[in-house]
XYZ file of N, CA and C in Angstrom:
429
model
N 38.796 136.027 39.139
C 38.823 137.203 40.008
C 39.586 138.329 39.307
N 39.035 139.526 39.388
C 39.669 140.704 38.796
C 40.120 141.638 39.922
N 41.141 142.438 39.650
C 41.635 143.371 40.667
C 40.562 144.352 41.117
N 39.691 144.756 40.191
C 38.680 145.745 40.555
C 37.509 145.135 41.337
N 37.511 143.813 41.489
C 36.410 143.188 42.228
C 36.824 142.750 43.638
N 38.080 143.019 43.985
C 38.557 142.632 45.316
C 37.973 143.563 46.369
N 37.415 142.986 47.427
C 36.834 143.776 48.518
C 37.307 143.227 49.849
N 37.385 144.087 50.879
C 37.750 143.583 52.203
C 36.676 142.642 52.733
N 37.057 141.772 53.659
C 36.113 140.809 54.235
C 34.977 141.529 54.937
N 33.831 140.879 55.002
C 32.651 141.471 55.648
C 32.965 141.753 57.108
N 32.744 142.991 57.544
C 32.980 143.371 58.931
C 34.394 143.867 59.205
N 35.261 143.839 58.182
C 36.639 144.282 58.389
C 36.733 145.798 58.450
N 35.843 146.486 57.751
C 35.856 147.956 57.730
C 34.630 148.480 58.466
N 34.806 149.513 59.238
C 33.656 150.143 59.892
C 33.914 151.643 60.008
N 32.834 152.404 60.074
C 32.938 153.865 60.098
C 33.603 154.335 61.382
N 34.401 155.401 61.286
C 35.065 155.981 62.431
C 34.010 156.551 63.372
N 34.194 156.372 64.658
C 33.231 156.858 65.649
C 33.304 158.381 65.734
N 32.181 159.057 65.461
C 32.147 160.531 65.521
C 31.702 160.937 66.911
N 32.599 161.562 67.637
C 32.296 161.923 69.025
C 31.995 163.412 69.145
N 31.332 163.760 70.240
C 31.021 165.165 70.514
C 29.996 165.739 69.561
N 28.972 164.931 69.181
C 27.949 165.404 68.237
C 26.554 165.315 68.839
N 26.410 165.692 70.096
C 25.085 165.781 70.721
C 24.715 164.587 71.572
N 23.698 164.803 72.410
C 23.258 163.801 73.377
C 22.804 162.517 72.686
N 22.052 162.639 71.611
C 21.462 161.488 70.937
C 22.490 160.505 70.402
N 23.708 160.953 70.150
C 24.721 160.058 69.581
C 25.261 159.099 70.635
N 25.062 159.438 71.905
C 25.616 158.622 72.986
C 27.042 158.995 73.328
N 27.633 159.846 72.496
C 29.002 160.304 72.772
C 29.073 161.821 72.664
N 28.092 162.495 73.266
C 28.093 163.955 73.273
C 28.839 164.465 74.490
N 28.729 165.761 74.751
C 29.339 166.427 75.903
C 30.803 166.072 76.101
N 31.137 165.082 76.957
C 32.550 164.787 77.242
C 33.166 163.858 76.193
N 32.365 163.369 75.265
C 32.837 162.566 74.134
C 33.594 161.310 74.560
N 33.126 160.667 75.625
C 33.736 159.411 76.055
C 35.032 159.566 76.810
N 35.380 160.812 77.168
C 36.644 161.053 77.869
C 36.480 161.156 79.384
N 35.259 161.067 79.865
C 35.038 161.203 81.301
C 35.133 162.659 81.723
N 35.239 162.902 83.029
C 35.299 164.271 83.545
C 36.694 164.628 84.030
N 37.167 165.763 83.644
C 38.441 166.333 84.108
C 39.639 165.381 83.960
N 40.747 165.795 84.455
C 41.947 164.967 84.426
C 42.758 165.129 83.149
N 43.987 164.661 83.224
C 44.937 164.851 82.128
C 44.454 164.227 80.821
N 43.846 163.056 80.908
C 43.442 162.364 79.686
C 42.194 162.950 79.045
N 41.519 163.858 79.728
C 40.335 164.482 79.140
C 40.704 165.716 78.326
N 41.899 166.247 78.547
C 42.305 167.499 77.895
C 42.860 167.228 76.495
N 42.790 168.259 75.662
C 43.424 168.115 74.352
C 44.931 168.204 74.564
N 45.661 167.337 73.912
C 47.118 167.324 74.083
C 47.542 166.707 75.394
N 46.610 166.185 76.171
C 46.969 165.602 77.461
C 47.393 164.162 77.276
N 48.666 163.878 77.448
C 49.147 162.508 77.341
C 50.323 162.351 78.283
N 50.707 161.144 78.536
C 51.889 160.886 79.345
C 52.669 159.752 78.719
N 53.948 159.686 79.034
C 54.774 158.661 78.408
C 54.455 157.276 78.961
N 54.832 156.263 78.233
C 54.586 154.880 78.632
C 55.277 154.618 79.971
N 54.548 154.033 80.904
C 55.118 153.719 82.215
C 54.969 154.845 83.216
N 54.401 155.985 82.832
C 54.215 157.112 83.759
C 53.136 156.762 84.759
N 53.427 157.014 86.050
C 52.487 156.649 87.102
C 52.073 157.862 87.916
N 51.856 158.989 87.247
C 51.364 160.178 87.928
C 52.377 160.805 88.855
N 53.649 160.622 88.601
C 54.675 161.217 89.455
C 55.255 160.219 90.432
N 54.518 159.162 90.735
C 55.063 158.089 91.569
C 56.218 157.454 90.807
N 57.215 156.972 91.555
C 58.368 156.342 90.910
C 57.892 155.119 90.113
N 58.066 155.112 88.799
C 57.524 154.029 87.983
C 58.163 152.666 88.289
N 57.419 151.624 87.976
C 57.845 150.264 88.297
C 59.209 149.938 87.709
N 59.443 150.333 86.452
C 60.720 149.977 85.821
C 61.899 150.678 86.473
N 61.642 151.730 87.265
C 62.736 152.394 87.984
C 62.825 151.922 89.432
N 61.735 151.332 89.938
C 61.755 150.815 91.312
C 62.485 149.483 91.395
N 62.452 148.720 90.317
C 63.079 147.401 90.335
C 64.587 147.517 90.090
N 65.365 146.601 90.672
C 66.812 146.680 90.479
C 67.222 146.320 89.057
N 68.328 146.917 88.620
C 68.859 146.580 87.311
C 69.549 145.233 87.421
N 69.401 144.408 86.380
C 69.933 143.061 86.465
C 70.350 142.567 85.085
N 71.464 141.883 85.037
C 71.887 141.257 83.802
C 72.676 142.172 82.886
N 73.157 141.579 81.801
C 74.010 142.287 80.849
C 73.928 141.576 79.518
N 73.770 142.321 78.447
C 73.757 141.733 77.099
C 74.972 142.238 76.347
N 75.862 141.332 76.045
C 77.081 141.711 75.355
C 76.786 142.056 73.899
N 77.315 143.175 73.449
C 77.149 143.569 72.054
C 78.120 142.804 71.155
N 79.166 142.239 71.771
C 80.163 141.504 70.996
C 79.768 140.044 70.793
N 78.744 139.576 71.521
C 78.381 138.160 71.489
C 78.021 137.675 70.089
N 77.406 138.542 69.290
C 76.984 138.119 67.957
C 78.170 137.935 67.007
N 79.346 138.440 67.376
C 80.524 138.329 66.519
C 81.422 137.158 66.917
N 81.074 136.471 68.001
C 81.876 135.338 68.463
C 81.148 134.046 68.166
N 81.901 133.000 67.868
C 81.278 131.709 67.565
C 82.184 130.573 68.023
N 81.554 129.433 68.304
C 82.296 128.237 68.687
C 81.962 127.111 67.719
N 82.956 126.294 67.417
C 82.759 125.162 66.511
C 83.316 123.910 67.180
N 82.559 122.811 67.112
C 83.013 121.540 67.686
C 83.920 120.817 66.690
N 84.769 119.977 67.215
C 85.626 119.152 66.352
C 84.781 118.222 65.486
N 83.690 117.705 66.067
C 82.820 116.793 65.312
C 82.179 117.507 64.115
N 81.967 118.842 64.221
C 81.419 119.606 63.094
C 82.469 119.776 61.993
N 83.727 119.952 62.403
C 84.811 120.104 61.419
C 84.963 118.829 60.596
N 84.707 117.699 61.240
C 84.813 116.390 60.594
C 83.875 116.304 59.375
N 82.726 116.984 59.456
C 81.708 116.917 58.392
C 82.057 117.792 57.177
N 82.961 118.754 57.354
C 83.316 119.645 56.240
C 84.083 118.878 55.161
N 83.795 119.181 53.888
C 84.477 118.465 52.800
C 85.905 118.953 52.522
N 86.320 120.051 53.167
C 87.661 120.602 52.895
C 88.647 120.203 53.988
N 89.947 120.285 53.659
C 90.976 119.965 54.652
C 91.637 121.223 55.196
N 91.548 122.312 54.426
C 92.098 123.585 54.895
C 90.952 124.428 55.446
N 90.974 124.669 56.749
C 89.840 125.321 57.405
C 90.208 126.721 57.867
N 89.429 127.687 57.393
C 89.529 129.065 57.876
C 88.108 129.583 58.091
N 88.003 130.852 58.448
C 86.678 131.410 58.775
C 85.734 131.362 57.583
N 86.267 131.582 56.395
C 85.443 131.577 55.182
C 84.859 130.189 54.915
N 85.661 129.158 55.118
C 85.195 127.783 54.914
C 84.071 127.440 55.890
N 84.197 127.921 57.123
C 83.168 127.662 58.134
C 81.866 128.385 57.804
N 81.992 129.616 57.293
C 80.794 130.386 56.910
C 80.096 129.731 55.717
N 80.868 129.286 54.732
C 80.291 128.635 53.557
C 79.667 127.293 53.913
N 80.244 126.618 54.904
C 79.707 125.336 55.360
C 78.498 125.488 56.262
N 78.188 126.738 56.649
C 77.021 127.004 57.485
C 77.227 126.656 58.948
N 78.476 126.529 59.372
C 78.746 126.184 60.772
C 78.750 127.397 61.687
N 79.070 128.578 61.125
C 79.042 129.804 61.919
C 78.233 130.872 61.192
N 77.820 131.873 61.934
C 77.041 132.974 61.381
C 77.895 133.791 60.415
N 77.261 134.448 59.470
C 78.006 135.295 58.532
C 78.597 136.512 59.253
N 78.071 136.829 60.446
C 78.576 137.970 61.216
C 79.816 137.616 62.034
N 80.085 136.332 62.204
C 81.163 135.880 63.092
C 82.524 136.420 62.665
N 83.272 136.886 63.658
C 84.628 137.381 63.412
C 85.651 136.538 64.160
N 85.343 136.200 65.422
C 86.238 135.385 66.236
C 85.640 133.994 66.362
N 86.317 133.011 65.811
C 85.822 131.634 65.893
C 86.794 130.812 66.714
N 86.237 130.007 67.618
C 87.039 129.200 68.524
C 86.652 127.735 68.327
N 87.639 126.889 68.196
C 87.378 125.447 68.038
C 87.468 124.808 69.424
N 86.407 124.061 69.783
C 86.391 123.430 71.097
C 86.455 121.912 70.963
N 86.974 121.264 72.005
C 87.124 119.804 72.006
C 85.770 119.183 72.335
N 85.115 118.694 71.310
C 83.841 118.001 71.497
C 83.676 117.048 70.322
N 83.770 115.772 70.589
C 83.686 114.784 69.517
C 85.069 114.318 69.086
N 85.068 113.387 68.187
C 86.321 112.783 67.697
C 86.753 113.457 66.399
N 88.045 113.371 66.097
C 88.558 113.865 64.823
C 89.496 112.802 64.247
N 89.227 112.429 62.983
C 90.071 111.400 62.366
C 90.768 111.933 61.117
N 90.171 112.968 60.495
C 90.769 113.543 59.292
C 91.913 114.489 59.658
N 92.767 114.729 58.676
C 93.895 115.647 58.859
C 93.453 117.044 58.432
N 93.551 118.016 59.315
C 93.127 119.390 59.036
C 94.282 120.363 59.126
N 94.224 121.415 58.309
C 95.120 122.552 58.455
C 94.223 123.730 58.815
N 94.303 124.177 60.064
C 93.447 125.255 60.562
C 94.216 126.562 60.523
N 93.634 127.562 59.856
C 94.313 128.860 59.722
C 93.442 129.992 60.237
N 94.012 130.864 61.030
C 93.324 132.078 61.476
C 92.230 131.859 62.503
N 92.199 130.699 63.141
C 91.192 130.425 64.165
C 91.893 130.076 65.468
N 91.226 130.339 66.582
C 91.789 129.922 67.863
C 91.201 128.562 68.225
N 91.960 127.807 69.003
C 91.499 126.481 69.422
C 91.866 126.282 70.882
N 91.021 125.570 71.604
C 91.333 125.265 73.003
C 92.500 124.272 73.028
N 93.116 124.135 74.220
C 94.280 123.241 74.333
C 93.925 121.825 73.897
N 92.781 121.342 74.370
C 92.349 119.983 74.048
C 92.080 119.803 72.565
N 91.437 120.815 71.951
C 91.122 120.748 70.524
C 92.403 120.774 69.697
N 93.339 121.629 70.095
C 94.619 121.718 69.381
C 95.361 120.376 69.447
N 95.369 119.773 70.631
C 96.046 118.479 70.815
C 95.391 117.395 69.954
N 94.055 117.402 69.894
C 93.334 116.396 69.109
C 93.605 116.555 67.616
N 93.657 117.786 67.149
C 93.914 118.061 65.715
C 95.336 117.611 65.370
N 96.295 117.963 66.243
C 97.682 117.592 65.984
C 97.896 116.076 66.094
N 97.134 115.429 66.973
C 97.231 113.978 67.112
C 96.739 113.271 65.848
N 95.791 113.902 65.147
C 95.258 113.319 63.897
C 96.141 113.669 62.701
N 97.250 114.393 62.952
C 98.188 114.716 61.869
C 97.986 116.101 61.279
N 97.084 116.901 61.850
C 96.824 118.238 61.338
C 97.658 119.293 62.051
N 97.363 120.562 61.729
C 98.083 121.644 62.381
C 97.164 122.846 62.604
N 97.502 123.655 63.611
C 96.739 124.864 63.909
C 97.714 126.030 63.815
N 97.424 126.947 62.873
C 98.335 128.092 62.672
C 97.660 129.356 63.153
């Protein structure tokens, strides 16, 4: 195959419909726009969701819910996940390199879920009361 022999698939390309070119074309006179009204005029358009002046659906329905912009910067890590890390000194960088938290994460919280048997030194992270107790019980520390 050569670059100059590449062609689009059969039926992929078709001629643009020429409107307003006489009765015989089937799209003469109003050119497929119907009679009168905003959409028949040149430059006649309305924004998405416009209902002719009636209160649009997206404004009639009540507002609901909330999406936190800070959510993408927060992360949680289980104790059982920390157990799998090959390092003993754990900080945010170690968690990012281990793939346990997103690269965007800024605030990481360690939660009590699973067992911990290794000794860890946790720096710069917050931990729940239960997680802190479990880490300290295994001989580690949370700074």
